[in-house]
Coordinates of C-alpha atoms in Angstrom, one line a residue:
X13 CA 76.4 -125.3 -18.0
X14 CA 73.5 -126.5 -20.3
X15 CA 73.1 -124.3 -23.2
X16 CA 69.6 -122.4 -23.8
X17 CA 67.1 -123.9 -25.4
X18 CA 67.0 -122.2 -29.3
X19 CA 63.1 -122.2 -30.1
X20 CA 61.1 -120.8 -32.5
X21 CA 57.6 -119.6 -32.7
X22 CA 54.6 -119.3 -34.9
X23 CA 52.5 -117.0 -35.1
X24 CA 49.4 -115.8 -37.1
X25 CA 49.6 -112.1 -38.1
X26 CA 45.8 -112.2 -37.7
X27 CA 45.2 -113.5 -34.5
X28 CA 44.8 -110.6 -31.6
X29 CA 46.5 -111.3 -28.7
X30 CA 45.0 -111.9 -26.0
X31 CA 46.5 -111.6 -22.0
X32 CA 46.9 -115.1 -22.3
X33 CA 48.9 -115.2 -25.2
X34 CA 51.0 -112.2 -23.3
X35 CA 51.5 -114.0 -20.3
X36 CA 52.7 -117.2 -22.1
X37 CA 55.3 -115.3 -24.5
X38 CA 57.0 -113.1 -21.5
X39 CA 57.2 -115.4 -19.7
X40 CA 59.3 -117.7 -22.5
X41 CA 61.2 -114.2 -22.7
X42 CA 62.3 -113.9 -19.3
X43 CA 63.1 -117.5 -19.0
X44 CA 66.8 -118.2 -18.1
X45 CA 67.0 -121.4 -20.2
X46 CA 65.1 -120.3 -23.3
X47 CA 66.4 -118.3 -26.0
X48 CA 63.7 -117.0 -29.0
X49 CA 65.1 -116.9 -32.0
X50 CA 62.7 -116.8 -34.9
X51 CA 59.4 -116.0 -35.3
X52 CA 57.8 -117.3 -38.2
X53 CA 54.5 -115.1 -39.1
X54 CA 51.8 -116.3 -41.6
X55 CA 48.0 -115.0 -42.0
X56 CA 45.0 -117.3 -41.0
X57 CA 41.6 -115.9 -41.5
X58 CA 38.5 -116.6 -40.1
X59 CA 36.1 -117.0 -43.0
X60 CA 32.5 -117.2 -42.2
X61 CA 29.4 -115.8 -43.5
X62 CA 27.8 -112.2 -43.0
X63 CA 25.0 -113.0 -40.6
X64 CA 27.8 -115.2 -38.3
X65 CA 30.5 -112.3 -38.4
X66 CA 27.2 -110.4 -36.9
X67 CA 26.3 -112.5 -34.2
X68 CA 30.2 -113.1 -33.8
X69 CA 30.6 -109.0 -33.4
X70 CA 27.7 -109.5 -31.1
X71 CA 29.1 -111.8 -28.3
X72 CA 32.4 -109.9 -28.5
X73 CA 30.1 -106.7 -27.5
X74 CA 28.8 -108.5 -24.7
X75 CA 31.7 -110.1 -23.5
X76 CA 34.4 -107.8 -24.3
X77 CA 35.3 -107.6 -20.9
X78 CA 37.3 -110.8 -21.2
X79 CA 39.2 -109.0 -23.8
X80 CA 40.3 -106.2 -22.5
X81 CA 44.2 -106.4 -21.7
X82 CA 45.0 -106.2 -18.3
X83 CA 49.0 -107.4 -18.5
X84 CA 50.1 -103.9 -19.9
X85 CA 53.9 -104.1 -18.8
X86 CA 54.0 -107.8 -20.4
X87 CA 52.6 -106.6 -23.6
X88 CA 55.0 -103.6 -23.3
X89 CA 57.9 -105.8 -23.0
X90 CA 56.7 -108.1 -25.5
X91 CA 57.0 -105.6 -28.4
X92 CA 59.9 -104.3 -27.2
X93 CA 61.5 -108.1 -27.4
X94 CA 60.0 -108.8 -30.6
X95 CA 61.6 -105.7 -32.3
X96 CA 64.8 -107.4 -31.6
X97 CA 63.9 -111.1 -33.0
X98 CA 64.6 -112.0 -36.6
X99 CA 61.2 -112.5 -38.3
X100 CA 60.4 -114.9 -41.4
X101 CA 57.0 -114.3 -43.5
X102 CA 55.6 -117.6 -44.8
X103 CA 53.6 -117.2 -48.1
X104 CA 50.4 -119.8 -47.8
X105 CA 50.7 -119.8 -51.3
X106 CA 54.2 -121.3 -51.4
X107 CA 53.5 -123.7 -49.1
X108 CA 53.8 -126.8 -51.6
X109 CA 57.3 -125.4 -51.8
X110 CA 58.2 -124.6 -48.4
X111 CA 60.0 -127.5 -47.9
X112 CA 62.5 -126.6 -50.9
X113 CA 63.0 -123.3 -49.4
X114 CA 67.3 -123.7 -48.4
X115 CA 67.5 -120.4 -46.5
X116 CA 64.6 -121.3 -44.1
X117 CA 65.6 -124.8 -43.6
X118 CA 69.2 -123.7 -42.6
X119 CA 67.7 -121.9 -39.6
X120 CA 64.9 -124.6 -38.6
X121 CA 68.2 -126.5 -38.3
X122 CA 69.6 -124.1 -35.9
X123 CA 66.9 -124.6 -33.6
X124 CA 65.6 -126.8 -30.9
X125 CA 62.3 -126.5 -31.1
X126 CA 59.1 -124.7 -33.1
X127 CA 56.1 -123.9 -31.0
X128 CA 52.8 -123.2 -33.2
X129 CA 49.5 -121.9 -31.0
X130 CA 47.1 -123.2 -33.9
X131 CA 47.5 -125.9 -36.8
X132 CA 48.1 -124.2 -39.9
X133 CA 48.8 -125.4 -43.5
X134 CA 52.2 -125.0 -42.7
X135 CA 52.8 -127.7 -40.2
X136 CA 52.7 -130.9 -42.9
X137 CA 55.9 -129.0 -44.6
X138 CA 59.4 -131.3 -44.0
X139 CA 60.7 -127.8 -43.3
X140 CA 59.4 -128.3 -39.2
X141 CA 60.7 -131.2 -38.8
X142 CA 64.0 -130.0 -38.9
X143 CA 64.5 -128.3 -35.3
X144 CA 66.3 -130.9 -33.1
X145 CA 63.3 -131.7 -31.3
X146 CA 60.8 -131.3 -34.1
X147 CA 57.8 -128.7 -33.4
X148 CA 55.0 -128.2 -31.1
X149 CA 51.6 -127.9 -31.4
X150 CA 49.4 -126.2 -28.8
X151 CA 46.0 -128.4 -29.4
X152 CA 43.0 -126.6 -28.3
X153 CA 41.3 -129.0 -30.3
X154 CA 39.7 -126.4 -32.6
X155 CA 40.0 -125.8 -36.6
X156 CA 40.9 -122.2 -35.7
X157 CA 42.1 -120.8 -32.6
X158 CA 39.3 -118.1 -32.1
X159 CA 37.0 -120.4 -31.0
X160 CA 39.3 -122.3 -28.0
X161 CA 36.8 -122.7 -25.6
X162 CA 33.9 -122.6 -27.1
X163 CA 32.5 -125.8 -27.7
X164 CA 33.0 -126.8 -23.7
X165 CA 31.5 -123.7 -22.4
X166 CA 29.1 -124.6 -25.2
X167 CA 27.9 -128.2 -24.3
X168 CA 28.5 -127.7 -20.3
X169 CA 31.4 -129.7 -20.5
X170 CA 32.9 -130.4 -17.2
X171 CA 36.5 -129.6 -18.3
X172 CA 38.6 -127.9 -21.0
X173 CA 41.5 -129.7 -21.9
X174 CA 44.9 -128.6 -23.8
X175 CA 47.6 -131.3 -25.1
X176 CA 51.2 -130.1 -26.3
X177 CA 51.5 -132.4 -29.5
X178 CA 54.5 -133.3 -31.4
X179 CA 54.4 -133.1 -34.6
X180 CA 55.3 -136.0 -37.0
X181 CA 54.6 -136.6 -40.6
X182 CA 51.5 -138.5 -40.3
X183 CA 49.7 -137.7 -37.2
X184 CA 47.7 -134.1 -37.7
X185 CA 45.0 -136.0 -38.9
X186 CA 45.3 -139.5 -36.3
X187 CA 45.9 -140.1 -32.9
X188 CA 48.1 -137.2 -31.1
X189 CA 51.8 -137.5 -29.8
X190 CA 51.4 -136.4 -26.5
X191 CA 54.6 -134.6 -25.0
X192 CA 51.7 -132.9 -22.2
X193 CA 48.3 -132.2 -21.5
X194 CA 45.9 -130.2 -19.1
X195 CA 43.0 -130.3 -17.7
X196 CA 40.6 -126.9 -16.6
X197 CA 37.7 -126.5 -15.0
X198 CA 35.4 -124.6 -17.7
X199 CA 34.0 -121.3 -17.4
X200 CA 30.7 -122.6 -17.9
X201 CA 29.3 -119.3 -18.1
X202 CA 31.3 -117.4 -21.0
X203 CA 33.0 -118.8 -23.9
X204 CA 35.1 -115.4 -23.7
X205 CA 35.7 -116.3 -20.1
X206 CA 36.4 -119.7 -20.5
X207 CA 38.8 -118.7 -23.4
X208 CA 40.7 -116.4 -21.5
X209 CA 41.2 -118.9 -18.5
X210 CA 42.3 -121.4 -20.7
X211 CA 45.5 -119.2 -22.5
X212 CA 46.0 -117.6 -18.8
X213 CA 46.5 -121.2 -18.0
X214 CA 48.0 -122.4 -20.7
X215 CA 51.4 -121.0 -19.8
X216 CA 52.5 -123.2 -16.7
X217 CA 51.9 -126.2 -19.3
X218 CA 54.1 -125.0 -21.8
X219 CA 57.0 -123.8 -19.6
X220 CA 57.1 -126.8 -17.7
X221 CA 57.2 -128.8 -20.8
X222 CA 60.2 -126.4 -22.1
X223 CA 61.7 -127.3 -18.7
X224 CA 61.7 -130.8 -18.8
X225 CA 62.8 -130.5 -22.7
X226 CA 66.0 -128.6 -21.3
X227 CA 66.7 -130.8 -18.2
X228 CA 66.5 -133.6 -21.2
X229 CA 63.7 -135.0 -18.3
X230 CA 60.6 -134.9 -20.8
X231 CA 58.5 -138.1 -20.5
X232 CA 59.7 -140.8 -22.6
X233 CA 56.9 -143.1 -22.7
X234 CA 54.9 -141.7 -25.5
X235 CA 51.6 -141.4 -24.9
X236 CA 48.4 -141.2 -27.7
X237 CA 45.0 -140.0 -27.5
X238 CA 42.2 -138.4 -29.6
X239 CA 41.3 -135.4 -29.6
X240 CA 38.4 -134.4 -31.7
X241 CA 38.7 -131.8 -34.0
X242 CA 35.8 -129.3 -33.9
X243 CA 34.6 -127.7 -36.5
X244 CA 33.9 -123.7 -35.8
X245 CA 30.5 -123.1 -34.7
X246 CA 28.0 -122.1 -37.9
X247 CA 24.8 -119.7 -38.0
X248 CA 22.5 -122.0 -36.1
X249 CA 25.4 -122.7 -33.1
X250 CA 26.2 -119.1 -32.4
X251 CA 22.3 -118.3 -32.1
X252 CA 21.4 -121.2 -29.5
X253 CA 24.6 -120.1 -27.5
X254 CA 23.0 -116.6 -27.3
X255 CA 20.0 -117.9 -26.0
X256 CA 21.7 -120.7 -23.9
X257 CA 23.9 -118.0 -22.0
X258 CA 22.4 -114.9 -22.2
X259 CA 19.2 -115.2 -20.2
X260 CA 21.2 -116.9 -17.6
X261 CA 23.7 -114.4 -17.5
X262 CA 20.7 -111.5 -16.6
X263 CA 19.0 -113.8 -14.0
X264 CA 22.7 -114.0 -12.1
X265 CA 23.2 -110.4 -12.3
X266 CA 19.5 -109.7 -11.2
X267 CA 20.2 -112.0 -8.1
X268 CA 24.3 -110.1 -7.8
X269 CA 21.7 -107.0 -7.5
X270 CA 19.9 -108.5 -4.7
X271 CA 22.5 -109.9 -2.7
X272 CA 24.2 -106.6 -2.9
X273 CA 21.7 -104.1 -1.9
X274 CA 21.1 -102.2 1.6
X275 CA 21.3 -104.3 4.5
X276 CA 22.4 -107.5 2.0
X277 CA 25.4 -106.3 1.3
X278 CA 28.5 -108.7 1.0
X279 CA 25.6 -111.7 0.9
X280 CA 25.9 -114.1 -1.6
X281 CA 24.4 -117.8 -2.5
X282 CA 27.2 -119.3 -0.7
X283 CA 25.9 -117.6 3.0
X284 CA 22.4 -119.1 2.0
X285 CA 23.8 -122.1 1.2
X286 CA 26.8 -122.6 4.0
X287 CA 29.6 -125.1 4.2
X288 CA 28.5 -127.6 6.8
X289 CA 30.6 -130.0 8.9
X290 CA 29.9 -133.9 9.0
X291 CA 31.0 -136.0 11.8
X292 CA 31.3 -140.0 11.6
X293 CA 33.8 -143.1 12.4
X294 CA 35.5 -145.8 10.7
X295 CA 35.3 -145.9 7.4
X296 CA 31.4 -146.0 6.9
X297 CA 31.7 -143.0 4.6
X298 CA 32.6 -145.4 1.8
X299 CA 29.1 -147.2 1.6
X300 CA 27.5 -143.8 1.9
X301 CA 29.6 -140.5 2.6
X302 CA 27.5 -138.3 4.3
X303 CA 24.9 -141.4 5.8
X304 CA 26.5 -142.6 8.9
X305 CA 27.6 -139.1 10.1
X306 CA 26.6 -136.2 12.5
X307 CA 25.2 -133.3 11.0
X308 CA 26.7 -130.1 12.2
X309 CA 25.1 -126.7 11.3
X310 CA 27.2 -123.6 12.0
X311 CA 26.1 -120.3 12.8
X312 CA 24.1 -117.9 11.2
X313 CA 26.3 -115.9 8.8
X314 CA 28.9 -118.7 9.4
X315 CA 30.7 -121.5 7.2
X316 CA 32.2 -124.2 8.5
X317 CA 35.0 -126.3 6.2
X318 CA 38.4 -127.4 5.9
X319 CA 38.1 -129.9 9.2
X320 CA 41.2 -131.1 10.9
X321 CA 41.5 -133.6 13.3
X322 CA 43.9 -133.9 16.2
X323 CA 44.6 -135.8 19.1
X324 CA 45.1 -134.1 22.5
X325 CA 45.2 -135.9 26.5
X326 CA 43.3 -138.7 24.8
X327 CA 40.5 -136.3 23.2
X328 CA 39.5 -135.5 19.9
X329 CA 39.6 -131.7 18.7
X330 CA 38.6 -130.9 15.3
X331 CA 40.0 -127.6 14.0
X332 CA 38.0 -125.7 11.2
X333 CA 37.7 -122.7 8.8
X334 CA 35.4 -120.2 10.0
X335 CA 34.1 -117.7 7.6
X336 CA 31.7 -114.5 8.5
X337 CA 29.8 -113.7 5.7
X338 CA 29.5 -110.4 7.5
X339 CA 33.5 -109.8 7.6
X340 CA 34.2 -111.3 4.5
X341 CA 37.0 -113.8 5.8
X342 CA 38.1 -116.6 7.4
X343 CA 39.2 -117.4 10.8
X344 CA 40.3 -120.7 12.4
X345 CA 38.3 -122.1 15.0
X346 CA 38.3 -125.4 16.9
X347 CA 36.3 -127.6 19.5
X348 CA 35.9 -131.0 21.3
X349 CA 34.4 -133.6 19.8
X350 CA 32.2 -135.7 21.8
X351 CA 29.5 -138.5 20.5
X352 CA 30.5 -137.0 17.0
X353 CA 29.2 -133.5 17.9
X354 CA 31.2 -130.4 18.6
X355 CA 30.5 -129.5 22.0
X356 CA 31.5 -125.9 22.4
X357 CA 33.4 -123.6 19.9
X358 CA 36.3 -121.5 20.6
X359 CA 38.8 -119.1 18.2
X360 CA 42.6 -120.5 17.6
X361 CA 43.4 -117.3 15.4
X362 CA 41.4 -114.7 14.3
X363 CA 43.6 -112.4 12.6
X364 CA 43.4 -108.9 10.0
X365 CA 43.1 -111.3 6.8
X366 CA 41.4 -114.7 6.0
X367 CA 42.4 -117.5 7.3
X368 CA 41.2 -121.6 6.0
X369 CA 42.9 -125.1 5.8
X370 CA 43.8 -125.6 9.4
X371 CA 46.6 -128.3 8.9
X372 CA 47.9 -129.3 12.2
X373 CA 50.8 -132.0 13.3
X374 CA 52.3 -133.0 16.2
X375 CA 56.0 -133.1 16.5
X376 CA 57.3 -134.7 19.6
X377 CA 55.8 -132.9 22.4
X378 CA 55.3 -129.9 20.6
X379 CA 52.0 -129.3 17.9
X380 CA 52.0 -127.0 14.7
X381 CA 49.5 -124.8 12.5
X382 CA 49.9 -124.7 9.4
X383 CA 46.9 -122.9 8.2
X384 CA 46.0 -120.9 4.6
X385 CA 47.1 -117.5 4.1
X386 CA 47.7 -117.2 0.4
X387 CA 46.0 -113.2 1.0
X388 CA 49.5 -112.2 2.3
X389 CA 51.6 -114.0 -0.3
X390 CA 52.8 -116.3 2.4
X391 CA 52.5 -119.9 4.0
X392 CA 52.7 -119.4 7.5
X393 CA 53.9 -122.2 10.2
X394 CA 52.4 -121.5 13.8
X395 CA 53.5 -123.2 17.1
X396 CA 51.3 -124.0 20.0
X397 CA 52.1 -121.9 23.2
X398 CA 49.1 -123.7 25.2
X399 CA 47.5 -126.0 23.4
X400 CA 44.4 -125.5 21.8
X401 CA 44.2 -121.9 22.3
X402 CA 47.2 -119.6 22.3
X403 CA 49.9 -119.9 19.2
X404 CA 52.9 -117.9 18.3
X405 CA 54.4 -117.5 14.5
X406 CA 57.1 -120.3 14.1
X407 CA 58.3 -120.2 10.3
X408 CA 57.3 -118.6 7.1
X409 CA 57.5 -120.4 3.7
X410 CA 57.1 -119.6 -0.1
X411 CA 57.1 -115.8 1.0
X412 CA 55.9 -113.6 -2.0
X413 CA 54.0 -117.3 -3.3
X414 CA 49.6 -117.7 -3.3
X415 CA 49.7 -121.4 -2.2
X416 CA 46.6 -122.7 -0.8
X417 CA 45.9 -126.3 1.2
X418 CA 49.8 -126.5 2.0
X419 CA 49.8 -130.3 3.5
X420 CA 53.1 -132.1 4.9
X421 CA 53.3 -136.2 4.8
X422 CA 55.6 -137.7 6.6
X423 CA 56.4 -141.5 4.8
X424 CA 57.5 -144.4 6.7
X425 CA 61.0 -143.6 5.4
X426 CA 61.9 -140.6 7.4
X427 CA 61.0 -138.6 4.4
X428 CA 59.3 -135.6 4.8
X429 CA 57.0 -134.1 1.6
X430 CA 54.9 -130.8 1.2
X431 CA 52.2 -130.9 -1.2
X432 CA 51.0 -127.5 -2.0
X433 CA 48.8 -125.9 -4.9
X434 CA 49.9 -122.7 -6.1
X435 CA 48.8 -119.6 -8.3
X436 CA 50.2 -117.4 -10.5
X437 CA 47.3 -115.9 -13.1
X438 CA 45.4 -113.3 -12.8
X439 CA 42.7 -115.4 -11.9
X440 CA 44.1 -116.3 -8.7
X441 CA 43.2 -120.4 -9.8
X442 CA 44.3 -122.6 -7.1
X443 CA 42.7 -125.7 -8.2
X444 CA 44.5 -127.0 -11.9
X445 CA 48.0 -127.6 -10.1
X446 CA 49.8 -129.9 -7.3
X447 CA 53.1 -128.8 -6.9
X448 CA 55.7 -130.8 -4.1
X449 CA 58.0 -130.3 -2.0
X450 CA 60.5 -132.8 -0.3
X451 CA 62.2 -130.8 3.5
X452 CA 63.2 -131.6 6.7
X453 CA 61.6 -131.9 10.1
X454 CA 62.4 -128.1 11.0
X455 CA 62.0 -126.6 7.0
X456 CA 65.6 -125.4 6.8
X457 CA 65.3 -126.4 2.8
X458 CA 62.7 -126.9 0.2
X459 CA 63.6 -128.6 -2.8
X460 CA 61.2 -129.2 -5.5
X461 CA 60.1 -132.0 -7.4
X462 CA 61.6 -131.9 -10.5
X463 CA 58.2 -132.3 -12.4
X464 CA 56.8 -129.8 -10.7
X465 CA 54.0 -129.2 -11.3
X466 CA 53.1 -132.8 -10.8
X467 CA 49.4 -133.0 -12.2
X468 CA 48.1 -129.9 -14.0
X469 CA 44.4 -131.3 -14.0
X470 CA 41.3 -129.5 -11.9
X471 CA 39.8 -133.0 -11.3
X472 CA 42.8 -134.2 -9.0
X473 CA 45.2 -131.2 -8.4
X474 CA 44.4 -129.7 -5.7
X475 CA 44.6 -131.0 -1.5
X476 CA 41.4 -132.0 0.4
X477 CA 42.7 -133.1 4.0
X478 CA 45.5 -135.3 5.7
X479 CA 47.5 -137.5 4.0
X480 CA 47.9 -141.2 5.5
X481 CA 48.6 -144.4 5.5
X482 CA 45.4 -146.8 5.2
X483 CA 45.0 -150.2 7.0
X484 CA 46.6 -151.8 3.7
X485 CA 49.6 -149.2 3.9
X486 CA 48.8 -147.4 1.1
X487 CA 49.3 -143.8 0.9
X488 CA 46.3 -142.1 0.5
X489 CA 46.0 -138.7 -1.1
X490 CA 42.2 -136.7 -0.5
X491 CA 41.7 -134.6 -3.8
X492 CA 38.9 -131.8 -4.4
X493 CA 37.2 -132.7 -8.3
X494 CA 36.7 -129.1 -9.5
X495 CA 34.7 -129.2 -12.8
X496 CA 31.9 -127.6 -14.7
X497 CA 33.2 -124.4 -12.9
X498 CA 32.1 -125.3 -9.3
X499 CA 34.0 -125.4 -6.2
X500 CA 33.9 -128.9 -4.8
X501 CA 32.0 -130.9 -7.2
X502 CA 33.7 -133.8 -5.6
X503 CA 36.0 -135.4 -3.4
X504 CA 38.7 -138.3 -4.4
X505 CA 40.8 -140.8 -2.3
X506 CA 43.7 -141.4 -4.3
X507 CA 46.5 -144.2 -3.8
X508 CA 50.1 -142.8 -4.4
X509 CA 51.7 -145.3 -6.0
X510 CA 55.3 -143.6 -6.0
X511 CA 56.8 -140.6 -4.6
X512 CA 60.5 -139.5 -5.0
X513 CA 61.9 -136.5 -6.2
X514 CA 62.5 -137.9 -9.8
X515 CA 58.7 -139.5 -9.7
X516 CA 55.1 -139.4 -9.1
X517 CA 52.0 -141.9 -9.4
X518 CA 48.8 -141.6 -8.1
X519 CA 45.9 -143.8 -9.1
X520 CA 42.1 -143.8 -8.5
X521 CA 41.0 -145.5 -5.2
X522 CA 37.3 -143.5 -4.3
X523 CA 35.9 -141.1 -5.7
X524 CA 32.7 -139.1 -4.9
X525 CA 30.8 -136.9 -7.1
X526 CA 28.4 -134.3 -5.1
X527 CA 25.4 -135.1 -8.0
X528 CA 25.5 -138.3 -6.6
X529 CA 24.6 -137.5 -3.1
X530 CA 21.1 -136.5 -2.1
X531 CA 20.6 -132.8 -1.6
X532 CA 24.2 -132.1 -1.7
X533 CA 25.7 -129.5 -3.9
X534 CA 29.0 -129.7 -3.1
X535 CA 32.0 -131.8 -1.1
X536 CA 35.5 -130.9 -1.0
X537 CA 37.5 -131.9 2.0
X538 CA 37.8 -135.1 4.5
X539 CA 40.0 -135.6 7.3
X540 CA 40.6 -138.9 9.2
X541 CA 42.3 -139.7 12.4
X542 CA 41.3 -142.5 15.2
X543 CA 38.6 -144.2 13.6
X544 CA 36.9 -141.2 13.6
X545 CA 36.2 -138.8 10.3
X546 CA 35.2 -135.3 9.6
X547 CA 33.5 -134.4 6.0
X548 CA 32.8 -130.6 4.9
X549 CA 29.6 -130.3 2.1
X550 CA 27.1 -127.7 0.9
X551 CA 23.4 -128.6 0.9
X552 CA 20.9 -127.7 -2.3
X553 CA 18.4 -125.0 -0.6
X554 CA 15.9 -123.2 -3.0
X555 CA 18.4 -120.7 -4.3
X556 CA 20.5 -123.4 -5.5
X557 CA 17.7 -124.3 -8.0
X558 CA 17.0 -120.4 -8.4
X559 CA 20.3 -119.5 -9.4
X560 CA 21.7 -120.8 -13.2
X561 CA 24.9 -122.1 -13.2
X562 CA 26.3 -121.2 -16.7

């Protein structure tokens, strides 16, 4: 049996935790393969002038709410855990001599690893390079870690990304020994927010990477970057941020007001602004996505997405998510396809919760339903009784899991693989991570990819349709971009390169962003099957334009 995992952490005594930082540490806790031994605490303040601490005190006041500490029993357990951990105080002004300190290099040697959450002045000591496997740094890419967040909520920044850096003698200060990185769709509309995410986050990257570390299965192939160091945000910064986000943030609630009044109840932008369904063939999408394609518009107080595609007595059905605004969920609905239109609409299931992501396979003679119920903690597999219209429950997988866009590719090898996208944070974020699966024909086993998750990155994690083989044989992969906080700010193609349960490439092929496509405000799904395709998108109307973004 492997032995645990000795680690270290440090921590600054004046740094409030945060959920985030909650979530991350209980969870290292309650790991079977990590033991915490140490905790090394040293003091970090934030040193800024009056009028900033004001403005500072402001936005906490106004966004407090993303403070507040929701993961009580974590926190509980936490303290309880850390009354039982030997501490060691560092003395920033003994840190020229830290590294002649005997007593606390004798138990960095002891150790496997240091994790620190922030760079300190402690980090260039000798002294943390001592654990077996050196120390960690958690790089927000910020001077101090306060301000995580803030300068890509700040600039609009399509992502927020986080790299888990090794620390060597010379390279705080250079490029950045990547052991792993992520990528986050910034809260575009709070840097409190956006902070928050990002630690909430934060904790599947680190664990995985402790994992790996323990399996001795940690990447190899060392891989460097820059990150740019920001500076904290002075007087000037904090008061265009104010008046950036602010204004914005009482024309949304204004229009929350609206949408939520009287007879507009449960309305929203989204009902104005519906998911559409586009129907073309071949491949004349890649010329111009939307272009070549049937239009079709779906009900009032209906969405149409997630489109399927399946063959049946030599027709074409296309199955489909359809929400009612006015019920608040999903149900999955199908028809015929003829001359690239839908020519009448029926119900496959309409059950008590939502429903989406209709993915459907034939197996022999029989055909299976695989659609999204992450709702009831469950994945569940539905078998045709009369095809397209009656359905009986076959098999339920990941019971007790949120997985969305569940989607099975079957290689030319006889392998079987399940490519889902779970959740596990309090923010119930299903688009920053691709985990797989590798089973057999009737599900009897899943066994997990042993990098799971595979990508941890909003712009290619999470499914968008069937998975196929292209005239070329490639294996092509359809991938939502989620970015700048918006649901389906694009759509990728992407070409797995290799798939085992030991490996996993994927490159670019096509990618296409919804900014680029006249009047379209979002894309996020694309199904293919005999010649023929099926596209979901959202069109700009005038509350698209009314509405700020963040």
């Amino acid at each position: 049996m492997t032995k645990k995992l000795k680690i270290g952490i440090l921590l600054n005594n004046d740094q409030k935790f945060q959920d985030g930082h909650y979530k991350i540490i209980n969870d290292i806790l309650r790991s079977n393969f990590i033991n915490l031994s140490y905790i090394f605490i040293y003091k970090k303040s934030l040193k800024i002038n009056v009028i900033s601490s004001f403005l500072l005190k402001l936005i906490t006041f106004f966004e407090k709410k993303y403070n507040f500490i929701l993961r009580v029993n974590e926190k509980l357990n936490v303290k309880k855990k850390f009354n039982n951990i030997d501490k060691i105080f560092l003395d920033k002004k003994k840190t020229s001599i830290l590294s002649k300190n005997k007593n606390l290099e004798v138990c960095a040697k002891k150790l496997d690893l240091i994790i620190s959450f922030e760079k300190n002045d402690f980090l260039g000591s000798k002294i943390f390079l001592k654990p077996k496997y050196g120390t960690w740094l958690i790089n927000h890419g910020v001077k101090n870690i306060i301000f995580t967040g803030f300068w890509e909520c700040f600039f609009g920044y399509g992502g927020t990304k986080i790299i888990i850096q090794k620390v060597t003698k010379n390279n705080l200060k250079s490029s950045v020994n990547i052991v792993e990185e992520g990528f986050y769709s910034t809260k575009t509309i709070s840097w409190f927010l956006n902070r928050d995410f990002i630690f909430e986050k934060s904790s599947i990257l680190i664990l995985k990477s402790l994992r790996l570390l323990h399996q001795k299965n940690l990447n190899k192939n060392k891989k460097y970057t820059y990150l740019k160091e920001r500076q904290n945000p002075n007087l000037f910064v904090l008061i265009i941020y104010i008046l950036k986000k602010y204004p914005a943030a009482i024309v949304r609630k204004f229009f929350t007001f609206i949408f939520h009044f009287g007879t507009n109840k449960r309305l929203n932008e989204l009902n104005y602004n519906p998911w559409n369904l586009h129907i073309g063939e071949y491949d004349s999408y890649k010329s111009n996505l939307l272009k070549f394609s049937n239009r079709i518009i779906p009900k009032v107080n209906e969405a149409w997405a997630d489109p399927f595609l399946i063959s049946f007595k030599n027709k074409d059905y296309v199955f489909f998510e359809n929400y009612n605004f006015k019920k608040n969920k999903g149900k999955i609905s199908y028809g015929k396809i003829k001359d690239n239109r839908i020519i009448k609409v029926f119900d496959a299931l309409d059950l008590n919760h939502h429903l989406s992501y209709p993915f459907l396979w034939k197996q022999k003679n029989n055909y299976f339903l695989m659609p999204e119920s992450a709702e009831k903690k469950k994945v569940q597999i539905w078998k045709s009784k009369e095809f397209p219209k009656k359905w009986s429950p076959y098999k339920v997988l990941f019971k007790g899991e949120s997985c969305v866009d569940t989607t099975i590719f079957d290689d030319k090898k006889g392998n079987r693989w399940l490519f889902t996208n779970k959740s596990n944070d309090k923010y119930n974020d299903h688009n920053s991570e691709l985990f797989i699966y590798k089973t057999d024909k009737k599900f009897r086993k899943l066994v997990p990819h042993k990098l799971n998750p595979v990508i941890i990155d909003s712009r290619y994690a999470r499914n968008a349709g069937n998975i196929y083989y292209n005239k070329k044989s490639q294996i092509i992969r359809p991938s939502q971009i989620n970015t700048h906080n918006i649901y389906g700010k694009g759509l990728n193609l992407r070409i797995i390169k290799k798939i085992s349960l030991e490996e996993f490439i994927e490159k670019d092929h096509y990618s296409f962003n919804s900014d680029s496509i006249k009047n379209i405000s979002a894309i996020h799904h694309i199904t293919q099957k005999n010649n023929r395709y099926v596209i979901d998108a959202r069109y700009k109307k005038f509350l698209f334009y009314l509405i700020p973004k963040g």
